[in-house]
Short mmCIF file of C-alpha atoms and ligand atoms in Angstrom, two decimals:
data_model
loop_
_atom_site.label_atom_id
_atom_site.label_comp_id
_atom_site.label_asym_id
_atom_site.label_seq_id
_atom_site.Cartn_x
_atom_site.Cartn_y
_atom_site.Cartn_z
CA MET A 1 104.59 64.62 200.64
CA ASP A 2 107.25 66.77 202.33
CA LEU A 3 109.96 64.25 203.33
CA GLU A 4 111.79 66.75 205.53
CA LYS A 5 108.63 67.28 207.61
CA GLN A 6 107.96 63.53 207.70
CA LYS A 7 111.18 63.07 209.69
CA LYS A 8 109.42 64.67 212.65
CA THR A 9 107.43 62.80 215.30
CA PRO A 10 105.72 65.67 217.17
CA LEU A 11 103.70 63.59 219.65
CA LEU A 12 106.38 60.99 220.34
CA THR A 13 109.01 63.72 220.81
CA ALA A 14 106.77 65.71 223.17
CA MET A 15 106.19 62.55 225.25
CA LYS A 16 109.93 61.96 225.45
CA GLU A 17 110.51 65.50 226.65
CA TYR A 18 107.66 65.31 229.13
CA VAL A 19 108.89 62.06 230.73
CA SER A 20 112.52 63.13 230.83
CA SER A 21 111.49 66.32 232.69
CA GLN A 22 110.43 63.96 235.57
CA PRO A 23 107.12 65.65 236.42
CA ILE A 24 105.49 64.97 239.80
CA PRO A 25 102.26 63.21 238.86
CA PHE A 26 99.03 64.13 240.59
CA ASP A 27 97.02 63.20 237.52
CA VAL A 28 95.81 59.77 236.36
CA PRO A 29 96.78 56.97 235.66
CA GLY A 30 97.03 55.65 239.21
CA HIS A 31 100.32 53.81 238.80
CA LYS A 32 101.89 57.32 238.68
CA MET A 33 104.38 56.68 235.91
CA GLY A 34 105.30 53.27 237.34
CA ARG A 35 105.78 54.17 241.01
CA ILE A 36 103.91 51.07 242.18
CA HIS A 37 105.33 47.69 241.32
CA THR A 38 103.15 45.10 239.57
CA GLU A 39 103.89 41.75 237.99
CA LEU A 40 103.23 43.27 234.57
CA MET A 41 106.16 45.62 235.11
CA ASP A 42 108.53 42.63 235.43
CA LEU A 43 107.22 41.40 232.13
CA ILE A 44 107.23 44.53 230.00
CA GLY A 45 109.49 46.96 231.86
CA GLU A 46 109.19 50.19 233.80
CA ASP A 47 109.42 52.46 230.76
CA VAL A 48 106.06 51.38 229.44
CA PHE A 49 104.53 52.72 232.67
CA LYS A 50 106.54 55.95 232.51
CA TYR A 51 105.15 56.70 229.07
CA ASP A 52 101.62 55.66 229.96
CA ILE A 53 100.49 59.25 230.47
CA ASN A 54 97.11 60.85 230.03
CA ALA A 55 97.02 64.24 228.27
CA PRO A 56 99.20 66.27 230.64
CA ILE A 57 100.03 69.92 229.92
CA GLY A 58 102.09 70.16 226.75
CA ILE A 59 100.88 66.92 225.18
CA ASP A 60 97.62 68.10 223.55
CA VAL A 61 94.15 66.55 223.83
CA LEU A 62 93.13 63.91 221.32
CA TYR A 63 89.56 65.10 220.85
CA LYS A 64 90.30 68.81 220.77
CA ASN A 65 93.78 68.72 219.31
CA VAL A 66 95.55 71.93 218.43
CA GLY A 67 99.16 71.03 219.33
CA VAL A 68 101.40 68.01 218.84
CA ILE A 69 98.57 65.54 218.17
CA LYS A 70 97.23 67.86 215.48
CA GLU A 71 100.71 68.11 213.97
CA SER A 72 101.17 64.33 214.04
CA SER A 73 97.74 63.68 212.50
CA ASP A 74 98.39 66.22 209.74
CA LEU A 75 101.68 64.50 208.94
CA LEU A 76 99.89 61.16 208.82
CA ALA A 77 97.19 62.54 206.51
CA ASP A 78 99.91 63.87 204.20
CA ALA A 79 101.82 60.58 204.20
CA PHE A 80 98.66 58.62 203.29
CA ASN A 81 97.44 61.09 200.63
CA ALA A 82 94.44 62.16 202.72
CA ASP A 83 93.11 65.59 203.68
CA GLN A 84 92.40 64.78 207.33
CA ALA A 85 93.34 62.02 209.77
CA LEU A 86 91.88 61.01 213.11
CA PHE A 87 93.86 58.72 215.40
CA LEU A 88 91.86 55.77 216.74
CA ILE A 89 92.72 53.88 219.91
CA ASN A 90 89.94 51.29 219.65
CA GLY A 91 90.87 49.90 216.29
CA THR A 92 89.20 50.21 212.93
CA THR A 93 86.15 48.83 214.73
CA SER A 94 85.61 52.26 216.34
CA GLY A 95 86.42 54.04 213.06
CA ILE A 96 83.77 52.06 211.20
CA MET A 97 81.19 52.86 213.89
CA THR A 98 82.15 56.55 213.65
CA MET A 99 82.06 56.64 209.85
CA ILE A 100 78.63 55.02 209.51
CA MET A 101 77.06 56.78 212.51
CA SER A 102 78.17 60.19 211.32
CA LEU A 103 77.26 59.87 207.66
CA VAL A 104 74.18 57.61 207.43
CA ASN A 105 71.13 58.40 209.55
CA ALA A 106 68.30 56.11 210.62
CA LYS A 107 66.27 54.88 207.65
CA GLU A 108 68.82 56.13 205.14
CA LYS A 109 70.26 53.52 202.81
CA ILE A 110 73.82 52.26 202.65
CA ILE A 111 74.97 49.81 199.95
CA LEU A 112 77.45 47.27 201.29
CA PRO A 113 78.75 43.73 200.79
CA ARG A 114 77.25 41.06 203.00
CA ASN A 115 80.70 39.78 204.03
CA VAL A 116 81.41 42.86 206.16
CA HIS A 117 83.07 42.79 209.57
CA LYS A 118 80.83 42.67 212.63
CA SER A 119 81.57 46.33 213.44
CA VAL A 120 79.63 47.33 210.33
CA ILE A 121 76.58 45.35 211.41
CA ASN A 122 76.83 46.87 214.89
CA ALA A 123 76.99 50.33 213.30
CA LEU A 124 73.79 49.52 211.38
CA ILE A 125 72.09 48.57 214.64
CA VAL A 126 73.16 51.76 216.38
CA SER A 127 72.52 54.09 213.43
CA GLY A 128 69.26 52.48 212.26
CA ALA A 129 70.44 52.66 208.63
CA ILE A 130 68.89 50.42 205.97
CA PRO A 131 71.43 47.97 204.52
CA ILE A 132 71.23 47.21 200.80
CA PHE A 133 73.45 44.18 200.48
CA VAL A 134 75.49 43.37 197.39
CA GLU A 135 76.79 39.85 196.94
CA PRO A 136 80.51 39.19 196.87
CA ILE A 137 81.86 36.58 194.47
CA TYR A 138 81.94 33.38 196.49
CA ASP A 139 84.72 30.87 195.79
CA GLU A 140 83.24 27.46 196.58
CA TYR A 141 86.57 25.68 196.06
CA LEU A 142 88.34 27.76 198.69
CA GLY A 143 85.25 28.41 200.80
CA ILE A 144 85.80 32.18 200.94
CA ALA A 145 83.97 35.33 199.83
CA ASN A 146 85.99 37.68 197.62
CA GLY A 147 85.34 41.14 196.17
CA VAL A 148 82.16 42.61 194.70
CA LEU A 149 81.88 43.28 190.95
CA VAL A 150 81.45 46.89 189.81
CA SER A 151 78.27 45.83 187.97
CA GLU A 152 76.82 44.52 191.23
CA TYR A 153 77.40 47.89 192.93
CA VAL A 154 76.03 49.76 189.88
CA LYS A 155 72.87 47.62 189.88
CA ALA A 156 72.32 48.33 193.59
CA MET A 157 72.99 52.06 193.07
CA ASP A 158 70.54 52.23 190.17
CA GLU A 159 67.88 50.37 192.10
CA ASN A 160 68.44 52.55 195.17
CA LYS A 161 69.02 56.03 193.81
CA ASP A 162 68.28 57.48 197.24
CA ALA A 163 71.19 55.57 198.89
CA LYS A 164 73.39 57.90 200.89
CA ALA A 165 76.62 55.92 200.77
CA ILE A 166 78.34 52.81 199.56
CA PHE A 167 80.77 50.75 201.60
CA VAL A 168 83.72 48.83 200.12
CA ILE A 169 86.07 46.32 201.79
CA ASN A 170 89.59 47.10 200.57
CA PRO A 171 90.71 44.28 200.73
CA THR A 172 89.04 41.22 202.27
CA TYR A 173 90.83 39.28 204.99
CA PHE A 174 92.19 37.07 202.20
CA GLY A 175 93.74 39.99 200.31
CA VAL A 176 91.23 40.37 197.47
CA ALA A 177 90.38 43.96 196.49
CA SER A 178 87.41 45.04 194.38
CA SER A 179 87.92 47.43 191.47
CA LEU A 180 87.85 50.48 193.69
CA ARG A 181 88.59 53.26 191.19
CA ALA A 182 85.68 52.21 188.98
CA ILE A 183 83.35 51.81 191.97
CA VAL A 184 84.26 55.29 193.27
CA LYS A 185 83.61 56.81 189.84
CA GLU A 186 80.16 55.21 189.61
CA ALA A 187 79.24 56.22 193.16
CA HIS A 188 80.39 59.81 192.77
CA ARG A 189 78.47 60.14 189.51
CA ARG A 190 75.39 59.39 191.59
CA ASN A 191 76.50 61.68 194.40
CA MET A 192 76.97 58.84 196.88
CA ILE A 193 79.66 58.83 199.56
CA VAL A 194 82.29 56.07 199.30
CA MET A 195 83.39 54.58 202.62
CA CYS A 196 86.13 51.96 202.86
CA ASP A 197 87.14 49.36 205.37
CA GLU A 198 90.92 49.17 205.02
CA ALA A 199 91.56 47.20 208.18
CA HIS A 200 93.76 44.97 206.02
CA GLY A 201 94.96 47.60 203.53
CA ALA A 202 96.93 50.16 205.56
CA HIS A 203 100.09 49.37 203.57
CA PHE A 204 98.57 49.78 200.08
CA HIS A 205 99.51 53.42 199.54
CA PHE A 206 103.22 52.70 199.99
CA HIS A 207 103.87 50.29 197.13
CA GLU A 208 102.64 50.43 193.52
CA LYS A 209 102.43 46.62 193.24
CA LEU A 210 99.77 46.49 195.94
CA PRO A 211 96.08 47.17 195.22
CA VAL A 212 95.14 50.85 195.12
CA SER A 213 94.44 52.51 198.48
CA ALA A 214 91.07 54.13 199.18
CA MET A 215 92.52 57.65 199.27
CA ASP A 216 94.45 57.12 196.02
CA ALA A 217 91.29 55.77 194.38
CA GLY A 218 89.37 58.92 195.36
CA ALA A 219 87.19 57.43 198.13
CA ASP A 220 85.78 59.91 200.64
CA ILE A 221 86.55 58.18 203.90
CA SER A 222 88.41 55.10 205.08
CA CYS A 223 89.58 53.35 208.25
CA LEU A 224 92.95 51.62 208.33
CA SER A 225 94.36 49.23 210.94
CA LEU A 226 97.98 50.34 211.02
CA HIS A 227 98.43 47.78 213.78
CA LYS A 228 97.64 44.92 211.41
CA THR A 229 100.21 45.55 208.68
CA LEU A 230 102.28 48.64 209.50
CA GLY A 231 103.84 47.92 212.86
CA SER A 232 101.97 50.26 215.22
CA LEU A 233 100.63 48.74 218.44
CA THR A 234 97.48 46.62 218.62
CA GLN A 235 94.27 48.72 218.61
CA SER A 236 95.90 51.72 216.92
CA SER A 237 94.17 52.67 213.66
CA VAL A 238 93.31 55.82 211.74
CA LEU A 239 90.30 57.31 210.03
CA LEU A 240 91.14 59.26 206.86
CA THR A 241 89.01 61.60 204.79
CA LYS A 242 89.44 63.34 201.47
CA GLY A 243 87.38 65.97 199.68
CA LYS A 244 84.21 67.78 200.60
CA ARG A 245 81.57 65.06 200.31
CA VAL A 246 81.88 64.17 203.98
CA ASP A 247 81.07 66.56 206.82
CA PHE A 248 84.22 66.45 208.93
CA LYS A 249 82.63 68.36 211.83
CA LYS A 250 79.94 65.71 212.12
CA ILE A 251 82.56 62.96 212.00
CA ILE A 252 84.46 64.63 214.87
CA LYS A 253 81.25 64.80 216.91
CA VAL A 254 80.66 61.05 216.67
CA TYR A 255 84.40 60.28 217.05
CA THR A 256 84.36 62.17 220.34
CA MET A 257 81.22 60.34 221.44
CA PHE A 258 82.77 56.87 221.02
CA GLY A 259 86.34 57.55 222.09
CA SER A 260 87.68 56.99 225.59
CA THR A 261 88.44 60.23 227.41
CA SER A 262 91.65 58.52 228.55
CA PRO A 263 93.31 57.48 225.30
CA SER A 264 96.53 55.48 225.55
CA HIS A 265 99.33 57.78 224.47
CA ILE A 266 101.57 54.79 223.89
CA LEU A 267 99.15 53.67 221.18
CA LEU A 268 99.00 57.19 219.75
CA ALA A 269 102.79 57.52 219.71
CA SER A 270 103.03 54.15 217.96
CA LEU A 271 101.00 55.67 215.10
CA ASP A 272 103.39 58.60 214.94
CA ALA A 273 106.43 56.30 214.76
CA SER A 274 104.83 53.98 212.25
CA ARG A 275 103.84 56.85 209.97
CA LYS A 276 107.39 58.22 209.99
CA LEU A 277 108.85 54.82 209.13
CA MET A 278 106.45 54.29 206.24
CA ALA A 279 106.78 57.83 204.89
CA LEU A 280 110.57 57.59 204.80
CA GLU A 281 111.22 53.91 204.05
CA GLY A 282 107.84 52.35 203.31
CA ARG A 283 108.43 51.39 199.72
CA ASN A 284 111.73 49.62 200.42
CA ILE A 285 110.37 47.81 203.43
CA LEU A 286 107.33 46.64 201.49
CA GLN A 287 109.52 45.53 198.58
CA ARG A 288 111.32 43.27 201.07
CA THR A 289 107.99 41.96 202.32
CA LEU A 290 106.77 41.31 198.76
CA ASP A 291 110.03 39.51 197.90
CA LEU A 292 109.68 37.38 201.00
CA ALA A 293 106.07 36.59 200.09
CA LYS A 294 107.13 35.55 196.58
CA TYR A 295 109.80 33.28 198.04
CA ALA A 296 107.29 31.76 200.50
CA ARG A 297 104.74 31.18 197.77
CA GLU A 298 107.21 29.54 195.40
CA LYS A 299 108.53 27.19 198.08
CA ILE A 300 105.13 26.29 199.47
CA ASN A 301 103.82 25.58 195.98
CA LEU A 302 106.45 22.84 195.62
CA ILE A 303 105.00 20.95 198.59
CA PRO A 304 102.68 18.09 197.50
CA GLY A 305 99.03 18.70 198.36
CA ILE A 306 99.50 22.30 199.44
CA HIS A 307 98.99 25.44 197.30
CA CYS A 308 99.25 29.20 197.74
CA LEU A 309 97.17 31.81 195.97
CA ASN A 310 99.12 34.20 193.78
CA ALA A 311 98.32 37.15 191.54
CA SER A 312 96.99 34.84 188.83
CA TYR A 313 94.10 34.03 191.19
CA CYS A 314 92.76 37.46 190.30
CA LYS A 315 93.12 36.77 186.58
CA ASN A 316 90.75 33.83 186.42
CA ASP A 317 87.26 34.30 185.01
CA ASN A 318 85.49 34.72 188.33
CA ASN A 319 87.92 37.14 189.91
CA LYS A 320 89.54 38.98 187.01
CA GLU A 321 88.11 42.33 188.02
CA PHE A 322 89.84 42.13 191.38
CA SER A 323 93.40 42.68 192.51
CA PHE A 324 95.36 40.67 195.04
CA ASP A 325 97.59 41.69 197.92
CA GLU A 326 100.55 39.35 197.51
CA THR A 327 101.68 39.81 201.11
CA ARG A 328 98.74 37.55 202.06
CA ILE A 329 99.77 33.92 202.03
CA VAL A 330 96.52 32.02 201.55
CA ILE A 331 97.42 28.31 201.78
CA THR A 332 94.96 25.66 200.67
CA VAL A 333 95.26 22.34 202.47
CA ARG A 334 92.18 20.47 201.27
CA GLU A 335 94.17 17.89 199.32
CA LEU A 336 95.73 16.73 202.59
CA GLY A 337 92.30 15.42 203.57
CA LYS A 338 92.42 17.65 206.66
CA SER A 339 90.61 20.87 207.45
CA GLY A 340 92.37 24.19 207.79
CA PHE A 341 91.31 24.19 211.46
CA GLU A 342 93.18 20.90 212.07
CA ILE A 343 96.31 22.09 210.25
CA MET A 344 96.33 25.40 212.12
CA ARG A 345 96.12 23.56 215.46
CA LEU A 346 98.86 21.14 214.42
CA LEU A 347 101.17 23.99 213.38
CA LYS A 348 100.80 25.57 216.81
CA GLU A 349 100.96 22.41 218.89
CA LYS A 350 103.82 20.65 217.11
CA TYR A 351 105.83 23.53 215.60
CA ASN A 352 104.84 26.54 217.74
CA ILE A 353 103.79 28.38 214.58
CA GLN A 354 100.85 30.75 215.00
CA MET A 355 98.81 31.33 211.85
CA GLU A 356 96.37 34.24 211.49
CA LEU A 357 93.30 32.11 210.86
CA ALA A 358 91.93 28.89 209.47
CA GLU A 359 88.93 28.12 207.35
CA THR A 360 87.63 24.76 206.19
CA TYR A 361 89.99 24.46 203.25
CA LEU A 362 92.77 26.89 204.07
CA ILE A 363 95.05 28.58 206.52
CA LEU A 364 96.21 32.18 206.31
CA ALA A 365 99.65 33.61 207.03
CA ILE A 366 99.94 37.39 207.04
CA LEU A 367 103.34 38.64 205.98
CA ALA A 368 103.92 42.20 207.06
CA ILE A 369 106.76 44.64 207.51
CA GLY A 370 108.13 42.75 210.53
CA SER A 371 108.19 39.29 208.92
CA LEU A 372 111.53 37.42 208.82
CA LYS A 373 112.90 34.89 206.32
CA GLU A 374 113.90 32.44 209.07
CA ASP A 375 110.29 32.36 210.27
CA VAL A 376 109.03 31.78 206.73
CA ASP A 377 111.54 28.90 206.39
CA LYS A 378 110.18 27.33 209.58
CA LEU A 379 106.67 27.48 208.14
CA ILE A 380 107.85 25.94 204.85
CA ASN A 381 109.61 23.10 206.71
CA ALA A 382 106.63 22.43 208.94
CA LEU A 383 104.26 22.32 205.95
CA SER A 384 106.64 19.91 204.17
CA GLU A 385 106.57 17.57 207.16
CA ILE A 386 102.79 17.82 207.43
CA SER A 387 102.46 17.05 203.72
CA LYS A 388 104.63 13.92 204.12
CA LEU A 389 102.40 12.82 206.96
CA TYR A 390 99.01 13.35 205.31
CA TYR A 391 99.27 13.74 201.56
CA VAL A 392 98.28 10.68 199.58
CA GLU A 393 97.83 11.19 195.85
CA LYS A 394 94.21 10.94 194.72
CA LYS A 395 93.00 10.66 198.30
CA ASN A 396 89.59 12.31 198.75
CA PRO A 397 90.07 15.98 199.49
CA THR A 398 88.30 17.59 202.42
CA ARG A 399 84.75 18.44 201.45
CA ARG A 400 82.05 20.34 203.32
CA ASN A 401 78.48 19.15 203.29
CA PHE A 402 77.04 22.57 202.45
CA HIS A 403 77.12 25.35 199.88
CA PHE A 404 77.47 28.78 201.28
CA ASP A 405 74.71 31.33 201.00
CA TYR A 406 73.44 34.22 203.06
CA ALA A 407 69.99 34.42 204.61
CA ASP A 408 67.08 36.54 203.39
CA ILE A 409 66.30 39.77 205.20
CA ALA A 410 62.99 40.31 207.03
CA CYS A 411 63.64 43.73 208.60
CA ARG A 412 66.30 46.33 209.46
CA PRO A 413 69.02 45.18 211.88
CA ARG A 414 67.98 47.80 214.44
CA GLU A 415 64.33 46.78 214.25
CA ALA A 416 65.20 43.13 214.92
CA TYR A 417 67.70 44.02 217.63
CA ASN A 418 65.05 46.01 219.54
CA ALA A 419 62.21 43.52 219.01
CA THR A 420 60.73 41.32 221.75
CA SER A 421 62.74 38.14 221.57
CA LYS A 422 62.96 34.57 222.77
CA VAL A 423 65.78 32.03 222.81
CA VAL A 424 65.39 28.83 220.80
CA LYS A 425 67.65 25.90 220.02
CA ILE A 426 69.46 26.41 216.74
CA LYS A 427 67.92 23.21 215.34
CA ASP A 428 64.44 24.69 215.93
CA ALA A 429 65.28 28.11 214.49
CA VAL A 430 64.55 27.53 210.78
CA GLY A 431 62.20 30.27 209.53
CA GLU A 432 62.73 32.47 212.60
CA ILE A 433 64.13 36.03 212.43
CA SER A 434 67.39 36.40 214.31
CA THR A 435 67.81 39.31 216.73
CA GLU A 436 71.51 38.71 217.17
CA SER A 437 74.65 38.39 215.07
CA ILE A 438 76.40 35.04 214.95
CA MET A 439 80.06 35.23 213.99
CA ILE A 440 82.80 32.75 213.34
CA TYR A 441 85.92 34.37 214.76
CA PRO A 442 88.28 35.10 213.11
CA PRO A 443 87.44 36.52 210.60
CA GLY A 444 84.49 37.98 212.52
CA ILE A 445 82.17 38.09 209.53
CA PRO A 446 78.60 37.36 210.61
CA LEU A 447 76.92 34.21 209.43
CA VAL A 448 73.61 35.70 210.56
CA ILE A 449 72.73 39.29 211.45
CA PRO A 450 69.71 40.75 213.26
CA GLY A 451 66.75 40.85 210.88
CA GLU A 452 67.77 37.83 208.79
CA ILE A 453 65.60 34.74 208.43
CA ILE A 454 67.47 31.64 209.59
CA SER A 455 67.41 29.04 206.83
CA LYS A 456 68.00 25.28 206.91
CA ASN A 457 71.36 25.91 205.26
CA ILE A 458 72.40 28.45 207.90
CA VAL A 459 71.64 25.88 210.61
CA LYS A 460 73.73 23.34 208.70
CA ILE A 461 76.66 25.78 208.44
CA TYR A 462 76.35 26.68 212.13
CA ARG A 463 76.48 23.02 213.16
CA PHE A 464 79.47 22.46 210.90
CA TYR A 465 81.44 25.21 212.68
CA MET A 466 80.32 23.86 216.04
CA GLU A 467 81.71 20.44 215.12
CA CYS A 468 84.98 22.01 213.86
CA LYS A 469 85.30 23.74 217.22
CA GLY A 470 85.60 27.13 215.49
CA THR A 471 85.14 30.09 217.83
CA ILE A 472 81.49 31.06 217.52
CA MET A 473 80.69 34.53 218.87
CA GLN A 474 77.08 35.34 219.70
CA ASP A 475 74.93 36.66 222.59
CA SER A 476 73.19 33.34 223.31
CA LYS A 477 74.80 30.13 224.50
CA ILE A 478 76.37 27.99 221.78
CA GLY A 479 73.66 25.83 220.20
CA TYR A 480 70.97 28.47 220.79
CA VAL A 481 69.89 31.68 219.05
CA LYS A 482 67.80 34.68 220.06
CA VAL A 483 64.95 35.24 217.62
CA ILE A 484 61.98 37.60 217.34
CA ASP A 485 59.03 36.45 219.47
CA ARG A 486 56.51 37.00 216.68
CA ASN A 487 53.47 36.51 218.96
CA ASN A 488 54.52 39.47 221.07
CA TRP A 489 56.22 41.57 218.43
CA ASN A 490 54.84 45.00 217.70
CA LYS A 491 56.69 45.87 214.53
CA GLY A 492 58.32 49.25 214.95
CA GLU A 493 58.62 49.10 218.74
CA GLY A 494 61.63 50.33 220.69
CA ASN A 495 63.83 52.95 219.11
CA ASP A 496 62.77 51.98 215.65
CA GLU A 497 61.03 55.21 214.69
CA ILE A 498 64.25 57.20 214.49
C1 PLP B 5 87.60 43.26 207.46
C2 PLP B 5 87.81 43.84 208.84
N1 PLP B 5 87.30 45.04 209.12
C3 PLP B 5 87.46 45.62 210.33
C4 PLP B 5 88.16 44.99 211.33
C5 PLP B 5 88.32 45.65 212.65
O1 PLP B 5 89.62 46.13 212.80
P1 PLP B 5 90.30 46.37 214.23
O2 PLP B 5 90.76 45.04 214.72
O3 PLP B 5 91.41 47.32 213.94
O4 PLP B 5 89.26 46.95 215.12
C6 PLP B 5 88.71 43.72 211.07
C7 PLP B 5 89.45 43.01 212.12
O5 PLP B 5 89.93 41.93 211.98
C8 PLP B 5 88.52 43.13 209.81
O6 PLP B 5 89.01 41.91 209.52
#
């Protein structure tokens, strides 16, 4: 990486010059660089409107970039050890759609973990690809799915030699990363493309104590949410590629198809600024974050009834193949006799502390480059108070009334999505084939996807989340599900043939 070049911010600088030249705007957006007053302006300031421009002369065009956006993306690719970078303004969600749509055609196979984000399932519906699911290691004590063993990927690759690509989550929401280098080696030996979801791993490349990044591990393509851990603005992500296994021209074609023709330049400039910061100071900043995480973990682990995961979590028998991102503060609260959902609500209502998410037995705090020690101290104090309130030694810990498992598959997601359907009550849905995804949000990992057979256990899990008042995302009303109307289903109808 050329550090001298990394000091530049071509797009951000061009925007600064453009706005300071005070152009007379006859282009969109309609607020004309903030010439009309709105309530939002009082809140966030006039400058945001001034810089909210839309590809004027001199600023380059995102989807046909040859000027400053090209320069900025090349710098980003260099900083992240990639060959090419595409800026995304609709999050990693749009990058995942682009990556799958451009590289796996209808009826081609893709090997992927079942605990993928909903964008992956949506990409399967749109592309018509055949999913070959591999099972992640499920931790019943914590109630979370972790990484996938190399042997599990190898088995799937050997049983599906015609698979076009494999998909790896690097890392999961809870910071667990599969053994990516070994997985890449096995996939490349079989001439399969390796795609990664690095929504939660954008920072990995910048510190050697973090799990390996997709590009450093030799993966072919990856999408990274810089907005989640690297300080760019919400929705700004990047798609990176390396090597010749992926057809970059095809990727650009799909990228252009999905992207707005009016991309927010504020989001794009935030990627430019974030890249510069990480290229020049990333390691030091992340060292601070890791030190803060260590401090948080040590203090929280002194609180009765509350525990944090640490690196040793990925040394135990079940997870020893995996590595752990120590900036993730996964806090188990089950010994308090309360659910993670209750503790998360209490932290917000009583202490004004906003956690990232809750699950039955845990809450998750994400420490990132902007995290402050005083905020961590407030969390530690709040958890100490909560522990005093609820922790009673040997009290029954929180326990769910189900074991987690995924449903069996009846047909491709696209086939189910396009099938004639009917809506039934969830309690009457056992044995039916779902035509919709049902997600608990966050983390947005589907409990059921189109084409899966709804089991008794799935209904039990669904009702559990309903009772916990978790946010359930689905097409149908809560308590109902859209399933294939088997009496009127002509298998292969709709767009299924392609
Ligand atoms: C594992 C995973 N993949 C992909 C995404 C989508 O990322 P984005 O929010 O940048 O669209 C998320 C979002 O939370 C995620 O958790």
